[in-house]
Coordinates of C-alpha atoms in Angstrom, one line a residue:
Chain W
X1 CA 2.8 28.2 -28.8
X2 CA 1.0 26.2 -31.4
X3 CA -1.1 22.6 -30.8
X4 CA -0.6 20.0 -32.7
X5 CA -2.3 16.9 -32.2
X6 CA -2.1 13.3 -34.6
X7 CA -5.5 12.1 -34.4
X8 CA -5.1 8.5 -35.8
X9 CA -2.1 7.8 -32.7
X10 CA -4.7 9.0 -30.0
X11 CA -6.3 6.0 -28.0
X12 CA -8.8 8.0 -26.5
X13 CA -7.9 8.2 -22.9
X14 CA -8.7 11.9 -22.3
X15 CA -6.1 12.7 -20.6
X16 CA -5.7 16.2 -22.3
X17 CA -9.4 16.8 -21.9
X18 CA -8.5 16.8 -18.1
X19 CA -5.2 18.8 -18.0
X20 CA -6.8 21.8 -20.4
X21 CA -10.2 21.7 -21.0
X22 CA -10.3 25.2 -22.2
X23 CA -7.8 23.6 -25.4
X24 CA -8.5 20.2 -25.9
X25 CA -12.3 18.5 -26.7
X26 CA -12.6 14.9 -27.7
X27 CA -15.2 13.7 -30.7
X28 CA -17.9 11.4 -30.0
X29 CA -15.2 8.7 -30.1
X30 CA -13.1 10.0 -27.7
X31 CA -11.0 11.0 -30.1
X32 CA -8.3 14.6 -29.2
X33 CA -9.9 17.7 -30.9
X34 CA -7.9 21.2 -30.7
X35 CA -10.3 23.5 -29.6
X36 CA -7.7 26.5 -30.1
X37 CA -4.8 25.7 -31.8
X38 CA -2.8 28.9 -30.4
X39 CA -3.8 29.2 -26.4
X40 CA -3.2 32.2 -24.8
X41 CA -0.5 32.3 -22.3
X42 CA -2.7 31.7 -19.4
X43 CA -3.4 27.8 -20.8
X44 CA 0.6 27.2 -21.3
X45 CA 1.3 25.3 -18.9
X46 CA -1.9 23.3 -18.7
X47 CA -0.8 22.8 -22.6
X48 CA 2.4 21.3 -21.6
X49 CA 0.8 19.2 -18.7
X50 CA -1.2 17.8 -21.6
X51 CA 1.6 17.1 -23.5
X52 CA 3.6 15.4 -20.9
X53 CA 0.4 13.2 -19.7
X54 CA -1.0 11.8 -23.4
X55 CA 0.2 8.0 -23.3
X56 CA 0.3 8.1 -26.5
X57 CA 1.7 10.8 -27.5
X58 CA -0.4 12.1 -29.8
X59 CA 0.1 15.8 -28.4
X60 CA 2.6 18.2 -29.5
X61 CA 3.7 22.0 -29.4
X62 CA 5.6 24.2 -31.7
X63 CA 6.8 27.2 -29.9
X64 CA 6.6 30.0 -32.2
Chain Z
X1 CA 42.4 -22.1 2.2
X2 CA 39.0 -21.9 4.8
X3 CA 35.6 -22.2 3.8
X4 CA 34.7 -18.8 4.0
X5 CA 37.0 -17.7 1.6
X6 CA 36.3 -20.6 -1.3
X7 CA 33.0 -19.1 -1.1
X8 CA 34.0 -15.2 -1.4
X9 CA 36.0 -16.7 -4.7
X10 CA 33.4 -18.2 -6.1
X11 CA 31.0 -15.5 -5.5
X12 CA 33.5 -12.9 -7.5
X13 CA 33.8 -14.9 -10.2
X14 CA 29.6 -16.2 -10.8
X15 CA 27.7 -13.3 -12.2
X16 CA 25.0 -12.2 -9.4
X17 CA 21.9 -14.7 -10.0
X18 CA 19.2 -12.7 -11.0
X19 CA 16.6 -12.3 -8.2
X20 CA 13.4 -13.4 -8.4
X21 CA 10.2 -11.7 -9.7
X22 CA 7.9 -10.7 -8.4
X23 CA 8.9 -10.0 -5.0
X24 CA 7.1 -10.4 -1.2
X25 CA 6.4 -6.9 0.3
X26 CA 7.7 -6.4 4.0
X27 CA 5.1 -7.9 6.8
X28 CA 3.6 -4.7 8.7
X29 CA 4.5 -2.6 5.5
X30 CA 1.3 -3.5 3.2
X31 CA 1.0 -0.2 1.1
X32 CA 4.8 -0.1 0.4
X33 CA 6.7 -2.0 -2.4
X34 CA 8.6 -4.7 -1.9
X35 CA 12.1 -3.8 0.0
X36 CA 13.9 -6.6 -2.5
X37 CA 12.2 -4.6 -5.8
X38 CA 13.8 -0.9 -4.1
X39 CA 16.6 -2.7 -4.1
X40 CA 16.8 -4.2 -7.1
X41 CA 16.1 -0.5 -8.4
X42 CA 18.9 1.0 -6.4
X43 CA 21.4 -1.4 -7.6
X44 CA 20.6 0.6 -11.1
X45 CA 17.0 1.0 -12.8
X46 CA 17.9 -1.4 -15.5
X47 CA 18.4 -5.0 -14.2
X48 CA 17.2 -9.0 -14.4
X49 CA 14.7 -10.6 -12.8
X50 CA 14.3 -14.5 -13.0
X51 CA 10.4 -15.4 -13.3
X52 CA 8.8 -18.5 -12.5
X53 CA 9.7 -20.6 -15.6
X54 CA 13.4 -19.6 -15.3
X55 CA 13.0 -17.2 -18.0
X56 CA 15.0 -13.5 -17.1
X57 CA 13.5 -10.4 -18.1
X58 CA 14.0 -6.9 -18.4
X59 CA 13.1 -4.8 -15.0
X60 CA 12.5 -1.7 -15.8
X61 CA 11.8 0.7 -12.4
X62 CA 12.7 4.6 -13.6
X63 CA 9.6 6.7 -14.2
X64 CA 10.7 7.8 -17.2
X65 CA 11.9 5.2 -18.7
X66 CA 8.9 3.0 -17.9
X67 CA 6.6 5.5 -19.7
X68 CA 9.3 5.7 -22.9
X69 CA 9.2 1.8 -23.2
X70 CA 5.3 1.8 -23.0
X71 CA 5.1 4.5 -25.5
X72 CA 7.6 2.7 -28.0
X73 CA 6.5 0.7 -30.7
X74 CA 9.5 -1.5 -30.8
X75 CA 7.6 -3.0 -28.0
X76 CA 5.1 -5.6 -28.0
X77 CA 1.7 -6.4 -25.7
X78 CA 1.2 -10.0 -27.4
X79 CA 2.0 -12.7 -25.4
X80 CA 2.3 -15.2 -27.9
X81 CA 5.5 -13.8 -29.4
X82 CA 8.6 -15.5 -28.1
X83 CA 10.3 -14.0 -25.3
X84 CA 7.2 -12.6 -23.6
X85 CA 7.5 -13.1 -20.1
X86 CA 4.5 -14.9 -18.7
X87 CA 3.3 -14.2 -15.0
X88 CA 2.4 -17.3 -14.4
X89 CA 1.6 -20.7 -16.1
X90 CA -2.0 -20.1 -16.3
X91 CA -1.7 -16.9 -17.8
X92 CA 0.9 -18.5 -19.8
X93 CA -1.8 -21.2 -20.8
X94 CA -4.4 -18.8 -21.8
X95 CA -2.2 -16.3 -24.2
X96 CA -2.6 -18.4 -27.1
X97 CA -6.6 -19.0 -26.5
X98 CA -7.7 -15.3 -26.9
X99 CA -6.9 -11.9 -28.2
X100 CA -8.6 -8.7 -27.4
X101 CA -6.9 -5.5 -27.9
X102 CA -5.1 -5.4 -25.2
X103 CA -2.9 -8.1 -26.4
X104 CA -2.7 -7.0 -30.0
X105 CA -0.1 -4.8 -30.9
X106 CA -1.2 -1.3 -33.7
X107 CA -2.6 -1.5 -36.1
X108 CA -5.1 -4.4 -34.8
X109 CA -4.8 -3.0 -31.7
X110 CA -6.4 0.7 -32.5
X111 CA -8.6 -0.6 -34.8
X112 CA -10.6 -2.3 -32.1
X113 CA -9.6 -0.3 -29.3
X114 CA -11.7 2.7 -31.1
X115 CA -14.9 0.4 -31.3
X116 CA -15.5 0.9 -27.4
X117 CA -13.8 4.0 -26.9
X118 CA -17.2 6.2 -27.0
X119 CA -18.8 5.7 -23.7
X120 CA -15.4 6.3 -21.6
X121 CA -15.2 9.8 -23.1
X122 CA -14.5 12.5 -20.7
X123 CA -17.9 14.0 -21.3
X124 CA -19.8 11.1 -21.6
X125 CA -18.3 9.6 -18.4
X126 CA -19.0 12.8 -16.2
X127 CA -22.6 13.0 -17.9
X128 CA -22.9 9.4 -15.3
X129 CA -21.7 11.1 -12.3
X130 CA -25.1 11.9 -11.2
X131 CA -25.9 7.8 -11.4
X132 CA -22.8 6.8 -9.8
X133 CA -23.5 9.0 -6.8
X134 CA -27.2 7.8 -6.3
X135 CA -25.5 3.9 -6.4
X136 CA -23.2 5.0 -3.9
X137 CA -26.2 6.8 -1.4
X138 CA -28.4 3.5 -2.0
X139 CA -25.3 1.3 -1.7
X140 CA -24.3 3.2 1.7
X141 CA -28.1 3.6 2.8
X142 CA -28.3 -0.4 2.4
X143 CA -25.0 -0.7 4.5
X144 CA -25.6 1.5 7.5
X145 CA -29.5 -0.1 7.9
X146 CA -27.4 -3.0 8.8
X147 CA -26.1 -3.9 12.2
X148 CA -22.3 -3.7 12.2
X149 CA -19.4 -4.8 11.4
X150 CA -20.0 -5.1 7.8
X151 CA -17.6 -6.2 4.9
X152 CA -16.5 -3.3 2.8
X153 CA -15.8 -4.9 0.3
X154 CA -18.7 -7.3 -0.5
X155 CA -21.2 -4.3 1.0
X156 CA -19.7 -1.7 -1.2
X157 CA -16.6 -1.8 -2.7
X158 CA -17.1 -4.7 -5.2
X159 CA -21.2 -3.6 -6.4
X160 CA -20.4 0.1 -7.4
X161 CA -18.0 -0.8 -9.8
X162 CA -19.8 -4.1 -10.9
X163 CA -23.4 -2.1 -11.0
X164 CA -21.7 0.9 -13.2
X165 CA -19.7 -1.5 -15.6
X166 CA -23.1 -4.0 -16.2
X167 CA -25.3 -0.9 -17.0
X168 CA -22.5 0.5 -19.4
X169 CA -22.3 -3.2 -20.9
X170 CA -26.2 -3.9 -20.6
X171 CA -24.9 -7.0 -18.7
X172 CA -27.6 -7.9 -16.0
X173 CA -26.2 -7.2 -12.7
X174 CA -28.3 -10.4 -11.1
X175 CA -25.9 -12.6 -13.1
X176 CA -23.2 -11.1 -10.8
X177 CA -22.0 -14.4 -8.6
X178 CA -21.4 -16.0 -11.5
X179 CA -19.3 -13.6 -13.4
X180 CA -17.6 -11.7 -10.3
X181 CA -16.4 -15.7 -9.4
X182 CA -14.9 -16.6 -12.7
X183 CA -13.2 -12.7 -13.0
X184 CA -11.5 -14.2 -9.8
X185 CA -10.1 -16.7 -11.3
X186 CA -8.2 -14.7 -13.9
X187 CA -6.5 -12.0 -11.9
X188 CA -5.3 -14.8 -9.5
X189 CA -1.6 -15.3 -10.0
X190 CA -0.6 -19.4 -9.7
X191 CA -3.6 -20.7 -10.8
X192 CA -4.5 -24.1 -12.3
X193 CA -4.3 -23.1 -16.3
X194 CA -6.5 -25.9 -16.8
X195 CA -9.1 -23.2 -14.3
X196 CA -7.9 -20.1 -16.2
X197 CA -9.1 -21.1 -19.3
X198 CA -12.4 -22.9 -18.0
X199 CA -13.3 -19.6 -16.4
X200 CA -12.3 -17.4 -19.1
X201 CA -14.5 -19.0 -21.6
X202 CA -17.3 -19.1 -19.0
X203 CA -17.2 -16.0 -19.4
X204 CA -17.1 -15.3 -23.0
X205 CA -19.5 -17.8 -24.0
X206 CA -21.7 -16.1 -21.6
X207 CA -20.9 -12.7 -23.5
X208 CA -21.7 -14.4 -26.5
X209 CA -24.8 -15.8 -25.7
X210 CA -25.9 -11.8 -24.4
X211 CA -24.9 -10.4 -27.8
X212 CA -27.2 -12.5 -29.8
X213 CA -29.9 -11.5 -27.3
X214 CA -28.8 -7.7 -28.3
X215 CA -28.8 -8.5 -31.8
X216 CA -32.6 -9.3 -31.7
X217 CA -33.7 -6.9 -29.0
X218 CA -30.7 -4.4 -28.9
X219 CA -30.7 -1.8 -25.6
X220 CA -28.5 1.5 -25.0
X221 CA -25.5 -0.3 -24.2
X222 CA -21.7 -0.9 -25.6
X223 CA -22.8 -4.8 -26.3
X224 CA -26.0 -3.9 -28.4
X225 CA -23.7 -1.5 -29.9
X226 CA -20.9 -3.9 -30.8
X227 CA -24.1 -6.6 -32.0
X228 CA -25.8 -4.4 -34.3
X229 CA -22.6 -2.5 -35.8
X230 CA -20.1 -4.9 -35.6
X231 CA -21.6 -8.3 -35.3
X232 CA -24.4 -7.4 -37.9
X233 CA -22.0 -5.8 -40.6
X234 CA -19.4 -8.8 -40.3
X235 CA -17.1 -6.3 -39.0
X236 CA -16.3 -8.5 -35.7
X237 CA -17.0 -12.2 -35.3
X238 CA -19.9 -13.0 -32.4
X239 CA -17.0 -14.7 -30.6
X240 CA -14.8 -11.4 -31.0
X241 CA -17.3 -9.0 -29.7
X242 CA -18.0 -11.4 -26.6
X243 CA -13.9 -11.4 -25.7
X244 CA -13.9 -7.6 -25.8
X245 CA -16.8 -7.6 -23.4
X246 CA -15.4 -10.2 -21.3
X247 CA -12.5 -8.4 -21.1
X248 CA -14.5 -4.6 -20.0
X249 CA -16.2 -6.8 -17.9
X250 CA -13.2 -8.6 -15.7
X251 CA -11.5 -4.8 -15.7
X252 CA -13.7 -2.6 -14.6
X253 CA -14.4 -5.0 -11.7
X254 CA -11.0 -6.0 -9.3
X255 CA -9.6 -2.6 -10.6
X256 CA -12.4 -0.2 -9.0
X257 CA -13.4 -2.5 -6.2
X258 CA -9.5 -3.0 -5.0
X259 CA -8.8 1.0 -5.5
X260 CA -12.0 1.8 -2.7
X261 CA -11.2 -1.3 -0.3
X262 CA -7.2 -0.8 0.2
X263 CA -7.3 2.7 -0.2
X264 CA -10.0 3.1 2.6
X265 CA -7.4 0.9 5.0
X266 CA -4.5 3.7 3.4
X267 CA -6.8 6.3 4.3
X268 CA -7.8 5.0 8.0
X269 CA -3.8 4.8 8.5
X270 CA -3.1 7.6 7.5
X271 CA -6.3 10.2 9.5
X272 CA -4.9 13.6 8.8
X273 CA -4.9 13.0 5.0
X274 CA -8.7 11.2 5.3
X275 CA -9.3 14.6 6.9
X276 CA -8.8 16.3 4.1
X277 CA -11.6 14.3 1.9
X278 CA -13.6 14.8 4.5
X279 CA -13.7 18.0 4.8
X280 CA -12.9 19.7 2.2
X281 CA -15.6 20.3 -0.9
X282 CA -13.5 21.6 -3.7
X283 CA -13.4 19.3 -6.8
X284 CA -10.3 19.6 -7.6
X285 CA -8.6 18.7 -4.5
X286 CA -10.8 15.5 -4.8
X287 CA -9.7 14.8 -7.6
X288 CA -5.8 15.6 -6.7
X289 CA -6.4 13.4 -3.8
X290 CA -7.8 10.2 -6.0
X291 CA -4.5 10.7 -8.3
X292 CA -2.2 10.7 -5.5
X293 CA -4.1 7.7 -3.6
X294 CA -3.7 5.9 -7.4
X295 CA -0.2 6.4 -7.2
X296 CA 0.7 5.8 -4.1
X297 CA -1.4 2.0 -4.7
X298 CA -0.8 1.3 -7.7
X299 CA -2.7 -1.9 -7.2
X300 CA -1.7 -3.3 -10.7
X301 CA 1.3 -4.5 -9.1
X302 CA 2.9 -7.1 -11.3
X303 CA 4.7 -5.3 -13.7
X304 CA 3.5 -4.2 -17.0
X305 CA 4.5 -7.2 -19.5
X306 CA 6.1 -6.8 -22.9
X307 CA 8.9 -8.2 -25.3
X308 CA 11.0 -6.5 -27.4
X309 CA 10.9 -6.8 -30.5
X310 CA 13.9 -4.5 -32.3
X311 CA 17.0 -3.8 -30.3
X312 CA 16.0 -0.9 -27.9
X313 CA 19.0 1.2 -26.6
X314 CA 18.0 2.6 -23.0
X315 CA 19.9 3.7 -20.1
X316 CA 23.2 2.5 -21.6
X317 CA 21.4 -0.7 -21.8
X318 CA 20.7 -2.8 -24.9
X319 CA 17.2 -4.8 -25.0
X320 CA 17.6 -7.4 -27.7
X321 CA 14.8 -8.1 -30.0
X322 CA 13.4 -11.3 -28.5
X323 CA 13.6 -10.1 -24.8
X324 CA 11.3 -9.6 -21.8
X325 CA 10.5 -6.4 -20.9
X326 CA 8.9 -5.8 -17.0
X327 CA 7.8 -2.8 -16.8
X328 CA 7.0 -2.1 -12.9
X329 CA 4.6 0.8 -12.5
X330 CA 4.7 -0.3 -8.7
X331 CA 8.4 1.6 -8.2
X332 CA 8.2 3.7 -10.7
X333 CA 5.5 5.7 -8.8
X334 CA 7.9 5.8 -6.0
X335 CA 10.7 7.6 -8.1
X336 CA 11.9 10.0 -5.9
X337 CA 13.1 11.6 -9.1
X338 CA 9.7 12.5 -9.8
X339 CA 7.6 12.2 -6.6
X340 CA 9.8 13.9 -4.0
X341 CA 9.4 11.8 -1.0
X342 CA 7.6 9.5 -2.8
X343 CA 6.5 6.6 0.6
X344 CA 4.5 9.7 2.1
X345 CA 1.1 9.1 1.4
X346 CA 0.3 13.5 0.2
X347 CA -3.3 13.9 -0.4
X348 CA -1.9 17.4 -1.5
X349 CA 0.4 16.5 -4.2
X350 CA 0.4 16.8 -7.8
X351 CA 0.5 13.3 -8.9
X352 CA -1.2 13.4 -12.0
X353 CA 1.9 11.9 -14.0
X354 CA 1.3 8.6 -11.9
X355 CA 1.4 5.4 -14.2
X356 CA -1.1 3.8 -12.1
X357 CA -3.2 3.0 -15.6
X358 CA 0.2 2.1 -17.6
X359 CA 1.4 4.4 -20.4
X360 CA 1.3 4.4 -23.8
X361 CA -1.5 2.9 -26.6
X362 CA -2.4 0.3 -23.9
X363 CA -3.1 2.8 -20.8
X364 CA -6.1 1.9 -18.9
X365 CA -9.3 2.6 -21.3
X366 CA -11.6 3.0 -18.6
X367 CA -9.5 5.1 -16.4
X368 CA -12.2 8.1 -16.9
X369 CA -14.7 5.8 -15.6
X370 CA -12.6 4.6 -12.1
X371 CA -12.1 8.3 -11.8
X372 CA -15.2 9.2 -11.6
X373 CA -16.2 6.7 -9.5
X374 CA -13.4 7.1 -7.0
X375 CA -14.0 10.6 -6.6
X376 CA -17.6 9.8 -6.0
X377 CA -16.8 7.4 -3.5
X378 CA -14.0 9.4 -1.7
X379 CA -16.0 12.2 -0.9
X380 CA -18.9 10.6 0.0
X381 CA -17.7 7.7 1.7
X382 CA -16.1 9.0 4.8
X383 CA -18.5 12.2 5.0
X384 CA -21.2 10.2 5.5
X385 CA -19.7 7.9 7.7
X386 CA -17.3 10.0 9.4
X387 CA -16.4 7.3 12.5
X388 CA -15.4 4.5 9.9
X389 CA -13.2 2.7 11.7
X390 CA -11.5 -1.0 11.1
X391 CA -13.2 -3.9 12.9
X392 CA -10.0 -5.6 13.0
X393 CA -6.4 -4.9 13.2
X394 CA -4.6 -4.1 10.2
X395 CA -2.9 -6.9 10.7
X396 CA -5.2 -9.4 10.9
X397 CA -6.2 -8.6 7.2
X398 CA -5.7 -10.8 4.3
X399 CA -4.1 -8.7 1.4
X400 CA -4.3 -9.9 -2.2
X401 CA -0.2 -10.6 -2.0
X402 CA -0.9 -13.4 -4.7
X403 CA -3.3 -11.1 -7.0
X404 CA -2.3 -9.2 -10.3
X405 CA -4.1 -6.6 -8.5
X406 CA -3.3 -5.4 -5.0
X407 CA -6.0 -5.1 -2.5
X408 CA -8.0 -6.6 0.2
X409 CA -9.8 -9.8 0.3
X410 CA -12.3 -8.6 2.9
X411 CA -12.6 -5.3 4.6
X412 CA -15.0 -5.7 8.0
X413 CA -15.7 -2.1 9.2
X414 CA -17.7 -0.3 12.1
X415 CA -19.2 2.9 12.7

């Protein structure tokens, strides 16, 4: 699994921040930041909880 | 040929009049949507509704397909495009008067959106939890020193959120009669427009007033921070930066204050769930149980507004560029599709997909903030007073039927 994320379509809400805190950090802005861009299995499904809950979706994953 | 059957004739041939919008919820039934808008969804989750002004929008109820048309950008938030279906005439009065950013469409939208996103950071926003919990102890101390029954909402509900949103704005809380009453006025549906718009400048040329105050003697607040780098640099207009802080300052008022008040009555209906928050200590159960109280609320609920403004294809439905679009948060965190026995109220749940704060670029910018704060609240609350109980029957309450947001007028408790 790989994260991707589109900073300039992220409004900040820190929804991923939430979800997986161990992948996802925001800037002083609020803005998403990948903290690991290949999560080990454990985080997978916090991943895709991210994914699913970004309103904006500004989150996405290629499976590798 | 008798009456009864000229009337089944006609009724064949005349296309089903739309119903209307929005709909009453059932008497005794306070927490539930309305039976008419369930049924309007099970007749198929795309239909019409006929508003107010005759005009008939899109009602959109699916989960899913409420968060895809939120998220789509062939959708529009501005209410001054043709098409866009009004609430009310006083809402319909005031869309052409202001625009903040959650009116404006991308790229104006983001582009002021990101100006105030800082303080509700995840971080930054936990960073107050501390501060919100000794308001809530003072606020609680203050209430319990007083002889019973007290009102809820005035006592509690309504000064958190209004003390935690004036220090993040570095409004001063002792001007709180005056703009609690006029933030009133605006998330009242049916009111005079003549009213909405009085109140609503009230309000901003109160804001602007502050910001020039900031601009001279600037504190650590999101208006000094709009007046020195927005205001100062010409970026925003004095007048701009005081309708964004108008508009932080009506939200994170009715929003908060609505959420603790209605869902204390939810919780004091339902005691083996209010159990559970007060009893338990983990975190993360506390904060599974403020997502599932959000959803099962969802106080915002009149519908999310928007118009179309491409042809959208949807559900083997075709929105035409130029149409209303209602998208109704309300049944859409009742999809049984989703939320498997979605009318029980499941402290235990995983609701975390709830659209309780909308979807898309427009969700709820200071939903890290009510969380916070509702956690706070609902693990403190009922710990500390653990015989809360109503002073009055649940029927005898006045709920907010004719509000954009869902809630109590008055809450009078005992202990």
């Amino acid at each position: 699994m790989r994260v991707k994320v589109d900073q300039p379509k992220c409004v900040a809400s820190g929804q991923c921040v939430l979800a997986a805190p161990a992948v996802f950090d925001q800037d002083d802005d609020g803005i998403v930041q990948v903290l690991v861009d290949r999560p080990e299995a454990v985080h997978h499904e916090d991943v895709r909880e991210s994914v699913a809950v970004c309103p904006a979706a500004a989150i996405w994953l290629e499976e590798e | 040929m008798t009456e009864t059957e000229t009337e089944t004739v006609t009724t064949a041939t005349t296309p089903t009049p739309h119903a209307e919008y929005p709909m009453a919820r059932a008497t005794g039934c306070p927490f539930d949507p309305p039976p008419a808008l369930r049924e309007q969804r099970d007749g198929g989750p795309i239909s019409r509704v006929r508003l107010w002004d005759g005009s008939a929008p899109w009602l959109i109820t699916r989960h899913d397909q409420v968060r895809a048309l939120l998220g789509d950008p062939r959708i529009s938030a501005d209410p001054s495009r043709p098409g866009y279906p009004h609430r009310d005439a006083g809402a319909k009065a005031r869309a052409g008067t202001r625009q903040t950013f959650i009116t404006m469409d991308d790229p104006g939208h983001a582009r002021l959106r990101r100006m105030v996103t800082a303080p509700f950071a995840i971080k930054k926003v936990e960073a107050m939890r501390p501060a919100i919990q000794r308001i809530v102890d003072d606020l609680l101390d203050t209430m319990l020193a007083a002889p019973g029954p007290v009102d809820l909402v005035e006592a509690f509900a309504l000064p958190l959120p209004s003390l935690v949103i004036c220090e993040l704005l570095g409004v001063p809380y002792e001007k709180h009669d005056f703009f609690q009453k006029h933030t009133k006025v605006l998330v009242r549906r049916n009111g005079d427009p003549q009213e909405v718009i009085a109140a609503s400048e009230a309000l901003i040329d109160y804001l602007e007033d502050l910001l020039t105050d900031k601009l001279a003697e600037p504190g650590d607040d999101i208006l000094s921070d709009l007046a020195t780098k927005r205001v100062a640099t010409g970026e925003l207009t004095a007048r701009e930066a005081a309708e964004m802080g108008s508009l932080l300052l009506a939200a994170g008022h009715e929003t908060t204050a609505n959420m603790i008040a209605l869902g204390t009555v939810a919780l004091l209906q339902h005691p083996d769930q209010l159990a559970l928050l007060r009893d338990g200590d983990d975190p993360k159960e506390i904060a599974a149980a403020v997502e599932e109280l959000l959803r099962y609320l969802t106080i915002v609920h009149f519908g999310r507004l928007r118009v179309a403004v491409e042809d959208i294809e949807i559900g083997g439905v075709t929105l035409r560029a130029g149409d209303g679009v209602i998208c109704a948060a309300d049944i859409a965190n009742r999809d049984p599709e989703l939320f498997p026995d979605p009318d029980r109220l499941d402290l235990t749940r995983d609701a975390r997909r709830h659209i309780a704060f909308g979807f898309g670029v427009h969700q709820c910018l200071g939903q890290p903030l009510a969380r916070v704060e509702l956690q706070v609240v609902y693990s403190t609350l009922y710990r500390r007073i653990p015989t809360l109980a109503l002073a009055t029957g649940v029927d005898q309450l006045r709920f907010k039927h004719d509000g954009v947001i869902y809630g109590v007028y008055e809450l009078p408790v005992t202990w």
